[in-house]
Each structure stands twice: as C-alpha cells, then as structure tokens.
PDB file of C-alpha atoms in Angstrom:
ATOM      1  CA  MET A 466     -27.399  19.124   7.674  1.00 47.00           C
ATOM      2  CA  ASP A 467     -27.143  17.754  11.255  1.00 56.00           C
ATOM      3  CA  GLU A 468     -27.124  13.791  10.805  1.00 55.00           C
ATOM      4  CA  ALA A 469     -24.721  14.617   7.646  1.00 49.00           C
ATOM      5  CA  ALA A 470     -21.841  16.668   8.842  1.00 48.00           C
ATOM      6  CA  SER A 471     -22.181  14.008  12.051  1.00 55.00           C
ATOM      7  CA  LYS A 472     -21.483  10.736   9.451  1.00 49.00           C
ATOM      8  CA  VAL A 473     -18.568  13.090   7.946  1.00 43.00           C
ATOM      9  CA  GLU A 474     -16.921  14.053  11.817  1.00 52.00           C
ATOM     10  CA  ARG A 475     -17.706   9.582  12.369  1.00 55.00           C
ATOM     11  CA  ALA A 476     -15.870   9.015   9.103  1.00 50.00           C
ATOM     12  CA  ARG A 477     -12.600  11.561  10.262  1.00 50.00           C
ATOM     13  CA  SER A 478     -12.587   9.882  13.065  1.00 57.00           C
ATOM     14  CA  THR A 479     -12.554   6.537  12.196  1.00 52.00           C
ATOM     15  CA  LEU A 480      -9.956   7.705   9.501  1.00 52.00           C
ATOM     16  CA  ARG A 481      -7.499   8.749  12.355  1.00 58.00           C
ATOM     17  CA  ASP A 482      -8.086   5.587  14.793  1.00 64.00           C
ATOM     18  CA  PRO A 483      -4.879   4.013  14.192  1.00 69.00           C
ATOM     19  CA  ALA A 484      -6.430  -0.095  14.607  1.00 72.00           C
ATOM     20  CA  TYR A 485      -7.964   1.339  11.347  1.00 73.00           C
ATOM     21  CA  ARG A 486      -5.166   2.265   9.636  1.00 76.00           C
ATOM     22  CA  LYS A 487      -2.848  -1.202  10.519  1.00 81.00           C
ATOM     23  CA  LEU A 488      -6.718  -2.128   9.138  1.00 81.00           C
ATOM     24  CA  LEU A 489      -6.032  -0.442   5.898  1.00 83.00           C
ATOM     25  CA  VAL A 490      -2.250  -2.087   5.590  1.00 85.00           C
ATOM     26  CA  LEU A 491      -3.381  -5.500   6.098  1.00 87.00           C
ATOM     27  CA  SER A 492      -6.673  -5.373   3.637  1.00 87.00           C
ATOM     28  CA  ALA A 493      -3.880  -4.018   1.126  1.00 88.00           C
ATOM     29  CA  VAL A 494      -1.351  -6.814   1.893  1.00 90.00           C
ATOM     30  CA  VAL A 495      -4.823  -9.162   1.020  1.00 91.00           C
ATOM     31  CA  GLY A 496      -5.075  -7.511  -2.268  1.00 89.00           C
ATOM     32  CA  LEU A 497      -1.618  -8.470  -2.611  1.00 90.00           C
ATOM     33  CA  VAL A 498      -1.911 -12.303  -2.115  1.00 92.00           C
ATOM     34  CA  VAL A 499      -5.520 -12.745  -3.772  1.00 91.00           C
ATOM     35  CA  SER A 500      -4.717 -11.313  -6.234  1.00 89.00           C
ATOM     36  CA  ILE A 501      -1.275 -13.298  -7.563  1.00 91.00           C
ATOM     37  CA  ALA A 502      -3.261 -16.193  -6.378  1.00 91.00           C
ATOM     38  CA  ALA A 503      -6.521 -15.617  -8.707  1.00 90.00           C
ATOM     39  CA  TRP A 504      -4.728 -14.347 -11.431  1.00 89.00           C
ATOM     40  CA  ALA A 505      -2.817 -18.217 -10.913  1.00 90.00           C
ATOM     41  CA  PHE A 506      -6.375 -20.316 -10.854  1.00 91.00           C
ATOM     42  CA  LEU A 507      -7.478 -17.825 -13.832  1.00 89.00           C
ATOM     43  CA  THR A 508      -4.256 -18.464 -15.792  1.00 90.00           C
ATOM     44  CA  LEU A 509      -4.619 -22.492 -14.749  1.00 92.00           C
ATOM     45  CA  VAL A 510      -7.700 -22.766 -16.768  1.00 91.00           C
ATOM     46  CA  PRO A 511      -7.005 -22.161 -20.295  1.00 91.00           C
ATOM     47  CA  LEU A 512      -3.389 -24.188 -19.542  1.00 93.00           C
ATOM     48  CA  LEU A 513      -5.566 -27.018 -18.886  1.00 94.00           C
ATOM     49  CA  GLN A 514      -8.283 -27.133 -21.535  1.00 93.00           C
ATOM     50  CA  ASP A 515      -5.270 -26.558 -24.161  1.00 94.00           C
ATOM     51  CA  PHE A 516      -3.888 -29.142 -22.164  1.00 95.00           C
ATOM     52  CA  LEU A 517      -6.828 -31.616 -22.607  1.00 95.00           C
ATOM     53  CA  TYR A 518      -7.964 -30.733 -25.883  1.00 95.00           C
ATOM     54  CA  LEU A 519      -4.970 -29.795 -28.032  1.00 94.00           C
ATOM     55  CA  ASP A 520      -1.876 -31.137 -26.724  1.00 94.00           C
ATOM     56  CA  LEU A 521      -2.905 -34.409 -25.292  1.00 94.00           C
ATOM     57  CA  PRO A 522      -4.741 -35.728 -28.425  1.00 94.00           C
ATOM     58  CA  ASP A 523      -1.816 -34.968 -30.817  1.00 93.00           C
ATOM     59  CA  ALA A 524       0.062 -36.625 -28.212  1.00 93.00           C
ATOM     60  CA  LEU A 525      -2.001 -39.908 -29.069  1.00 92.00           C
ATOM     61  CA  GLY A 526      -1.817 -39.614 -32.275  1.00 91.00           C
ATOM     62  CA  PHE A 527      -4.754 -36.815 -33.204  1.00 91.00           C
ATOM     63  CA  SER A 528      -4.516 -34.603 -35.525  1.00 88.00           C
ATOM     64  CA  GLU A 529      -7.297 -33.324 -34.224  1.00 89.00           C
ATOM     65  CA  ALA A 530      -9.611 -33.960 -31.487  1.00 90.00           C
ATOM     66  CA  PRO A 531     -12.360 -36.792 -32.384  1.00 93.00           C
ATOM     67  CA  TRP A 532     -15.967 -36.023 -31.657  1.00 94.00           C
ATOM     68  CA  TRP A 533     -15.932 -38.068 -28.913  1.00 95.00           C
ATOM     69  CA  TRP A 534     -13.207 -36.639 -27.420  1.00 95.00           C
ATOM     70  CA  PRO A 535     -15.167 -34.505 -25.050  1.00 93.00           C
ATOM     71  CA  LEU A 536     -17.077 -37.716 -23.653  1.00 94.00           C
ATOM     72  CA  PRO A 537     -14.485 -39.525 -21.324  1.00 94.00           C
ATOM     73  CA  VAL A 538     -12.809 -35.996 -20.603  1.00 94.00           C
ATOM     74  CA  LEU A 539     -15.783 -34.844 -18.893  1.00 93.00           C
ATOM     75  CA  LEU A 540     -16.818 -38.143 -17.483  1.00 94.00           C
ATOM     76  CA  VAL A 541     -13.184 -37.611 -15.323  1.00 94.00           C
ATOM     77  CA  ALA A 542     -14.275 -33.568 -14.770  1.00 93.00           C
ATOM     78  CA  GLY A 543     -17.652 -34.898 -13.391  1.00 92.00           C
ATOM     79  CA  ILE A 544     -16.142 -37.267 -10.790  1.00 94.00           C
ATOM     80  CA  VAL A 545     -13.693 -35.110  -9.503  1.00 93.00           C
ATOM     81  CA  THR A 546     -15.661 -33.334  -8.846  1.00 90.00           C
ATOM     82  CA  ALA A 547     -18.346 -35.523  -6.843  1.00 91.00           C
ATOM     83  CA  VAL A 548     -14.972 -36.378  -4.835  1.00 92.00           C
ATOM     84  CA  ALA A 549     -14.459 -33.055  -4.188  1.00 90.00           C
ATOM     85  CA  ILE A 550     -18.192 -32.926  -2.737  1.00 88.00           C
ATOM     86  CA  ARG A 551     -18.528 -36.048  -1.230  1.00 89.00           C
ATOM     87  CA  PHE A 552     -15.379 -36.387   0.422  1.00 89.00           C
ATOM     88  CA  MET A 553     -13.673 -32.695   0.900  1.00 89.00           C
ATOM     89  CA  PRO A 554     -14.600 -30.092   3.927  1.00 84.00           C
ATOM     90  CA  GLY A 555     -16.679 -27.611   1.536  1.00 78.00           C
ATOM     91  CA  ARG A 556     -18.483 -29.381  -1.247  1.00 74.00           C
ATOM     92  CA  GLY A 557     -17.056 -27.266  -3.693  1.00 73.00           C
ATOM     93  CA  GLY A 558     -18.241 -24.569  -2.551  1.00 71.00           C
ATOM     94  CA  GLY A 559     -21.360 -22.501  -1.782  1.00 64.00           C
ATOM     95  CA  VAL A 560     -24.472 -23.615  -3.999  1.00 64.00           C
ATOM     96  CA  PRO A 561     -24.667 -21.202  -7.259  1.00 60.00           C
ATOM     97  CA  ALA A 562     -28.044 -20.894  -7.015  1.00 59.00           C
ATOM     98  CA  GLU A 563     -28.070 -19.604  -4.038  1.00 61.00           C
ATOM     99  CA  GLY A 564     -26.316 -16.327  -5.220  1.00 57.00           C
ATOM    100  CA  MET A 565     -22.741 -15.919  -4.011  1.00 54.00           C
ATOM    101  CA  SER A 566     -23.542 -14.710  -0.334  1.00 51.00           C
ATOM    102  CA  SER A 567     -25.345 -18.102  -0.092  1.00 48.00           C
ATOM    103  CA  GLY A 568     -23.514 -19.706   3.135  1.00 46.00           C
ATOM    104  CA  GLY A 569     -21.934 -16.978   5.032  1.00 50.00           C
ATOM    105  CA  ALA A 570     -17.632 -16.166   5.268  1.00 58.00           C
ATOM    106  CA  PRO A 571     -15.976 -19.215   3.751  1.00 64.00           C
ATOM    107  CA  ASP A 572     -14.278 -21.609   5.794  1.00 74.00           C
ATOM    108  CA  PRO A 573     -10.592 -21.618   4.567  1.00 77.00           C
ATOM    109  CA  ARG A 574     -10.361 -24.905   5.277  1.00 82.00           C
ATOM    110  CA  ALA A 575     -13.030 -25.495   1.880  1.00 82.00           C
ATOM    111  CA  LEU A 576     -10.814 -24.387  -0.242  1.00 88.00           C
ATOM    112  CA  PRO A 577      -8.928 -26.953  -0.992  1.00 89.00           C
ATOM    113  CA  SER A 578     -12.492 -28.612  -1.817  1.00 89.00           C
ATOM    114  CA  VAL A 579     -14.134 -25.282  -3.821  1.00 87.00           C
ATOM    115  CA  LEU A 580     -10.261 -25.127  -6.137  1.00 90.00           C
ATOM    116  CA  LEU A 581     -10.422 -28.652  -6.946  1.00 91.00           C
ATOM    117  CA  ALA A 582     -14.127 -28.517  -8.272  1.00 89.00           C
ATOM    118  CA  GLY A 583     -13.859 -25.538 -10.274  1.00 89.00           C
ATOM    119  CA  LEU A 584     -10.463 -26.154 -11.605  1.00 91.00           C
ATOM    120  CA  ALA A 585     -11.900 -29.171 -13.050  1.00 91.00           C
ATOM    121  CA  THR A 586     -15.096 -27.752 -14.550  1.00 90.00           C
ATOM    122  CA  LEU A 587     -13.551 -24.879 -16.050  1.00 90.00           C
ATOM    123  CA  GLY A 588     -10.498 -27.065 -16.922  1.00 91.00           C
ATOM    124  CA  PHE A 589     -11.909 -29.667 -18.224  1.00 92.00           C
ATOM    125  CA  GLY A 590     -14.657 -27.365 -20.640  1.00 87.00           C
ATOM    126  CA  LEU A 591     -17.670 -27.498 -18.441  1.00 82.00           C
ATOM    127  CA  VAL A 592     -19.520 -23.799 -18.382  1.00 72.00           C
ATOM    128  CA  LEU A 593     -19.271 -22.843 -15.123  1.00 71.00           C
ATOM    129  CA  GLY A 594     -18.384 -19.013 -14.738  1.00 71.00           C
ATOM    130  CA  PRO A 595     -15.237 -18.699 -12.884  1.00 73.00           C
ATOM    131  CA  SER A 596     -16.591 -16.029 -10.195  1.00 77.00           C
ATOM    132  CA  SER A 597     -17.530 -18.530  -7.735  1.00 80.00           C
ATOM    133  CA  PRO A 598     -14.516 -20.234  -6.978  1.00 86.00           C
ATOM    134  CA  VAL A 599     -12.432 -17.549  -6.895  1.00 86.00           C
ATOM    135  CA  ILE A 600     -14.502 -14.831  -4.927  1.00 84.00           C
ATOM    136  CA  THR A 601     -14.521 -17.656  -2.550  1.00 85.00           C
ATOM    137  CA  LEU A 602     -10.879 -18.489  -2.997  1.00 88.00           C
ATOM    138  CA  GLY A 603     -10.518 -14.045  -1.541  1.00 88.00           C
ATOM    139  CA  LEU A 604     -12.684 -14.529   1.041  1.00 87.00           C
ATOM    140  CA  GLY A 605     -10.672 -17.496   1.799  1.00 89.00           C
ATOM    141  CA  ILE A 606      -7.530 -16.212   1.834  1.00 91.00           C
ATOM    142  CA  GLY A 607      -7.833 -13.018   3.661  1.00 89.00           C
ATOM    143  CA  LEU A 608      -9.360 -14.811   7.015  1.00 88.00           C
ATOM    144  CA  ILE A 609      -6.188 -17.265   6.428  1.00 90.00           C
ATOM    145  CA  ILE A 610      -3.845 -13.720   6.036  1.00 90.00           C
ATOM    146  CA  ILE A 611      -7.153 -12.024   9.677  1.00 86.00           C
ATOM    147  CA  GLY A 612      -6.237 -15.194  11.292  1.00 86.00           C
ATOM    148  CA  LEU A 613      -2.110 -15.913  11.349  1.00 86.00           C
ATOM    149  CA  ALA A 614      -1.895 -11.570  12.240  1.00 83.00           C
ATOM    150  CA  ALA A 615      -4.799 -11.391  14.597  1.00 79.00           C
ATOM    151  CA  SER A 616      -6.286 -14.754  16.104  1.00 77.00           C
ATOM    152  CA  ASP A 617      -7.703 -12.523  18.909  1.00 79.00           C
ATOM    153  CA  ALA A 618      -9.380 -10.188  16.005  1.00 78.00           C
ATOM    154  CA  SER A 619     -12.961  -9.516  16.758  1.00 78.00           C
ATOM    155  CA  GLU A 620     -15.936 -10.696  14.117  1.00 79.00           C
ATOM    156  CA  GLU A 621     -16.355  -7.244  12.311  1.00 77.00           C
ATOM    157  CA  VAL A 622     -12.566  -6.851  11.265  1.00 79.00           C
ATOM    158  CA  ARG A 623     -12.173 -10.823  10.146  1.00 83.00           C
ATOM    159  CA  GLY A 624     -15.335  -9.801   8.373  1.00 79.00           C
ATOM    160  CA  VAL A 625     -13.887  -6.653   7.005  1.00 81.00           C
ATOM    161  CA  VAL A 626     -10.820  -8.687   5.931  1.00 85.00           C
ATOM    162  CA  GLY A 627     -12.521 -11.037   4.487  1.00 84.00           C
ATOM    163  CA  ALA A 628     -14.119  -9.457   2.225  1.00 83.00           C
ATOM    164  CA  ALA A 629     -11.252  -6.426   1.492  1.00 86.00           C
ATOM    165  CA  GLY A 630     -10.544 -10.741  -0.411  1.00 88.00           C
ATOM    166  CA  GLY A 631     -13.445 -11.233  -1.784  1.00 84.00           C
ATOM    167  CA  PHE A 632     -13.487  -7.268  -3.571  1.00 85.00           C
ATOM    168  CA  ALA A 633      -9.835  -8.381  -4.938  1.00 88.00           C
ATOM    169  CA  ALA A 634     -10.393 -11.579  -6.032  1.00 86.00           C
ATOM    170  CA  LEU A 635     -13.367 -10.073  -8.158  1.00 83.00           C
ATOM    171  CA  ALA A 636     -11.593  -6.986  -9.503  1.00 84.00           C
ATOM    172  CA  VAL A 637      -9.246  -9.440 -11.163  1.00 83.00           C
ATOM    173  CA  VAL A 638     -12.246 -11.438 -12.518  1.00 81.00           C
ATOM    174  CA  PHE A 639     -13.379  -8.310 -14.256  1.00 79.00           C
ATOM    175  CA  ASN A 640     -10.469  -6.530 -14.549  1.00 76.00           C
ATOM    176  CA  ASN A 641     -11.879  -3.811 -13.114  1.00 76.00           C
ATOM    177  CA  PRO A 642     -11.873  -2.327  -9.235  1.00 76.00           C
ATOM    178  CA  ILE A 643     -14.711  -0.040  -9.376  1.00 77.00           C
ATOM    179  CA  ILE A 644     -16.945  -2.961 -11.248  1.00 75.00           C
ATOM    180  CA  ALA A 645     -15.604  -4.600  -8.870  1.00 72.00           C
ATOM    181  CA  ALA A 646     -16.976  -2.772  -5.577  1.00 71.00           C
ATOM    182  CA  ILE A 647     -20.564  -2.389  -7.073  1.00 74.00           C
ATOM    183  CA  VAL A 648     -21.168  -6.273  -8.272  1.00 71.00           C
ATOM    184  CA  PHE A 649     -19.482  -7.417  -5.044  1.00 67.00           C
ATOM    185  CA  ILE A 650     -21.419  -4.886  -2.504  1.00 67.00           C
ATOM    186  CA  GLU A 651     -24.497  -5.511  -3.998  1.00 66.00           C
ATOM    187  CA  ALA A 652     -24.290  -9.384  -3.950  1.00 60.00           C
ATOM    188  CA  ILE A 653     -22.989  -9.901  -0.494  1.00 59.00           C
ATOM    189  CA  GLY A 654     -25.705  -6.462   1.267  1.00 59.00           C
ATOM    190  CA  ILE A 655     -23.157  -4.606   2.380  1.00 57.00           C
ATOM    191  CA  GLY A 656     -25.241  -1.201   3.901  1.00 53.00           C
ATOM    192  CA  GLY A 657     -25.366   0.325   7.347  1.00 55.00           C
ATOM    193  CA  SER A 658     -22.963   1.008   9.952  1.00 57.00           C
ATOM    194  CA  MET A 659     -20.773  -1.392   7.660  1.00 61.00           C
ATOM    195  CA  ALA A 660     -20.848   0.409   4.898  1.00 63.00           C
ATOM    196  CA  PRO A 661     -17.963   3.245   5.793  1.00 64.00           C
ATOM    197  CA  VAL A 662     -15.789   0.928   7.675  1.00 70.00           C
ATOM    198  CA  ILE A 663     -15.539  -2.278   4.626  1.00 75.00           C
ATOM    199  CA  VAL A 664     -15.741   0.073   1.283  1.00 77.00           C
ATOM    200  CA  LEU A 665     -12.185   1.765   1.690  1.00 78.00           C
ATOM    201  CA  PRO A 666     -10.763  -0.922   2.317  1.00 82.00           C
ATOM    202  CA  GLY A 667     -12.735  -3.295  -0.063  1.00 82.00           C
ATOM    203  CA  LEU A 668     -11.834  -0.096  -3.063  1.00 82.00           C
ATOM    204  CA  MET A 669      -8.095  -0.286  -1.413  1.00 83.00           C
ATOM    205  CA  SER A 670      -7.832  -4.456  -1.980  1.00 86.00           C
ATOM    206  CA  ALA A 671      -9.139  -4.090  -5.460  1.00 84.00           C
ATOM    207  CA  GLY A 672      -7.759  -1.287  -6.909  1.00 85.00           C
ATOM    208  CA  ILE A 673      -4.230  -3.555  -5.656  1.00 85.00           C
ATOM    209  CA  GLY A 674      -5.503  -6.544  -6.743  1.00 80.00           C
ATOM    210  CA  SER A 675      -6.581  -5.276 -10.534  1.00 80.00           C
ATOM    211  CA  LEU A 676      -2.961  -3.720 -10.861  1.00 83.00           C
ATOM    212  CA  VAL A 677      -1.550  -6.720 -10.302  1.00 82.00           C
ATOM    213  CA  PHE A 678      -3.675  -8.806 -12.524  1.00 77.00           C
ATOM    214  CA  TYR A 679      -2.011  -6.875 -14.898  1.00 77.00           C
ATOM    215  CA  GLY A 680       1.604  -6.269 -14.748  1.00 80.00           C
ATOM    216  CA  MET A 681       1.530 -10.144 -13.123  1.00 78.00           C
ATOM    217  CA  GLY A 682      -0.245 -10.810 -17.757  1.00 71.00           C
ATOM    218  CA  ASN A 683       2.520  -8.339 -18.707  1.00 73.00           C
ATOM    219  CA  PHE A 684       5.279  -9.565 -17.132  1.00 74.00           C
ATOM    220  CA  THR A 685       4.551 -13.551 -17.875  1.00 76.00           C
ATOM    221  CA  GLY A 686       3.335 -12.564 -21.220  1.00 73.00           C
ATOM    222  CA  LEU A 687       0.469 -15.066 -19.551  1.00 69.00           C
ATOM    223  CA  SER A 688      -1.678 -11.960 -19.965  1.00 64.00           C
TER     224      SER A 688
END
C-alpha cells in the first residue's frame, strides 16, 4: 500500500512540474504536425494508385489497364525503392522483419528515403502496410521539433517527444488513439520508470492525431 501511494505521489509531483507541463504542450504540437503529415502521406498513396492504374492507361488510349500494365509500373517501383535504399541516408527505413523498434529512434535525415520508398511501394501497388513508414514519419518529426524547440534537451526528453510523434502517427493509421497507444507501447517495449512519463504525452498526441485526421478528411472530402 505504501509503495502504491508513493507511486501516486510521484505521479502527482511530475504533473505539477512546470517542465513536464511544457513537455505536454510540446507533445500536443507534435501530435498536430505529425497527424497532418501522416494524413497527407496516406491520402497521397491512393491518389497515386488511381493515377498509375486508372488515369494513366486512359490517357494513353486504353479503355482499362491491360494485363501486362503492372509489370513496368512495379519495375519502376523497384528501381525507385532500390535508389532510396542504396543511395539515400536511412536506407529506406528499418528492416520490417525486425519489428517497429528495430534500429532505435530514426535519424530525421532518413525521412526522405523512408517516404520515397514507402510511396514507391504503396503508391505503385506493391503489398506493404503503411504502419512502418508512417511511424517513422511521426518519430522523425517529433525529433525534428524537439531539436528546434530545445536543442540542448536530454536524451530522455527527446525520447518522450519522439515517442509522442509515434503515438500520433499510429493513431492516424488505426483511426483510434487507444488502440494506437496499446500497440505502440507493446511494439517498442515501454516499461519501467519511463512508462508513466511517456504514456500521458503519447496519449495526448494520439488523441490530437485522431481528431485532426477526421477533421482533415471531413474538411477536404479526402477521407
């Protein structure tokens, strides 16, 4: 009982800390920016698919895409992905077989290669889930924002803000902040003393991400 009361008191003390409140505000900003960026990425993917498999064949005089049409499209997708992996920083993202936590927090400089490889696979019709590139986008944007707002921030603070970006990104993928939080916590193995510190900013960021995602869909008509 004393241990439980001690944990509650530590949590209350953390919430009263002005620095932690600033961290919550920063996490809210991260959630806003990440959700807009993730919405743009996930909206661009089906638009690119429609262009390549519907609009482009029609513009070239075909009534519908012929049976061989995916072959050159996927060849181009493979070349673009290979370029992102071979020549760009970040090598197109982590290895999917190693899970979402492979390689630790992404270097923000890797974002262009991750987004290019993601668009070249998803947008060109290859089978790939959007979770990994979108989560990398969220983590990377979170680290960029904390770098701009507080370049001297500790690794712990950078980790919390980066994780908040990951929460927001996954909330956009699942359209649900609670499911996103559960999946993200399990995926990256949040635990121990850092769990209470990360979860609240993460949930705030995820909730904002879901609201923005629905709002952008309703506002633009591109759900």
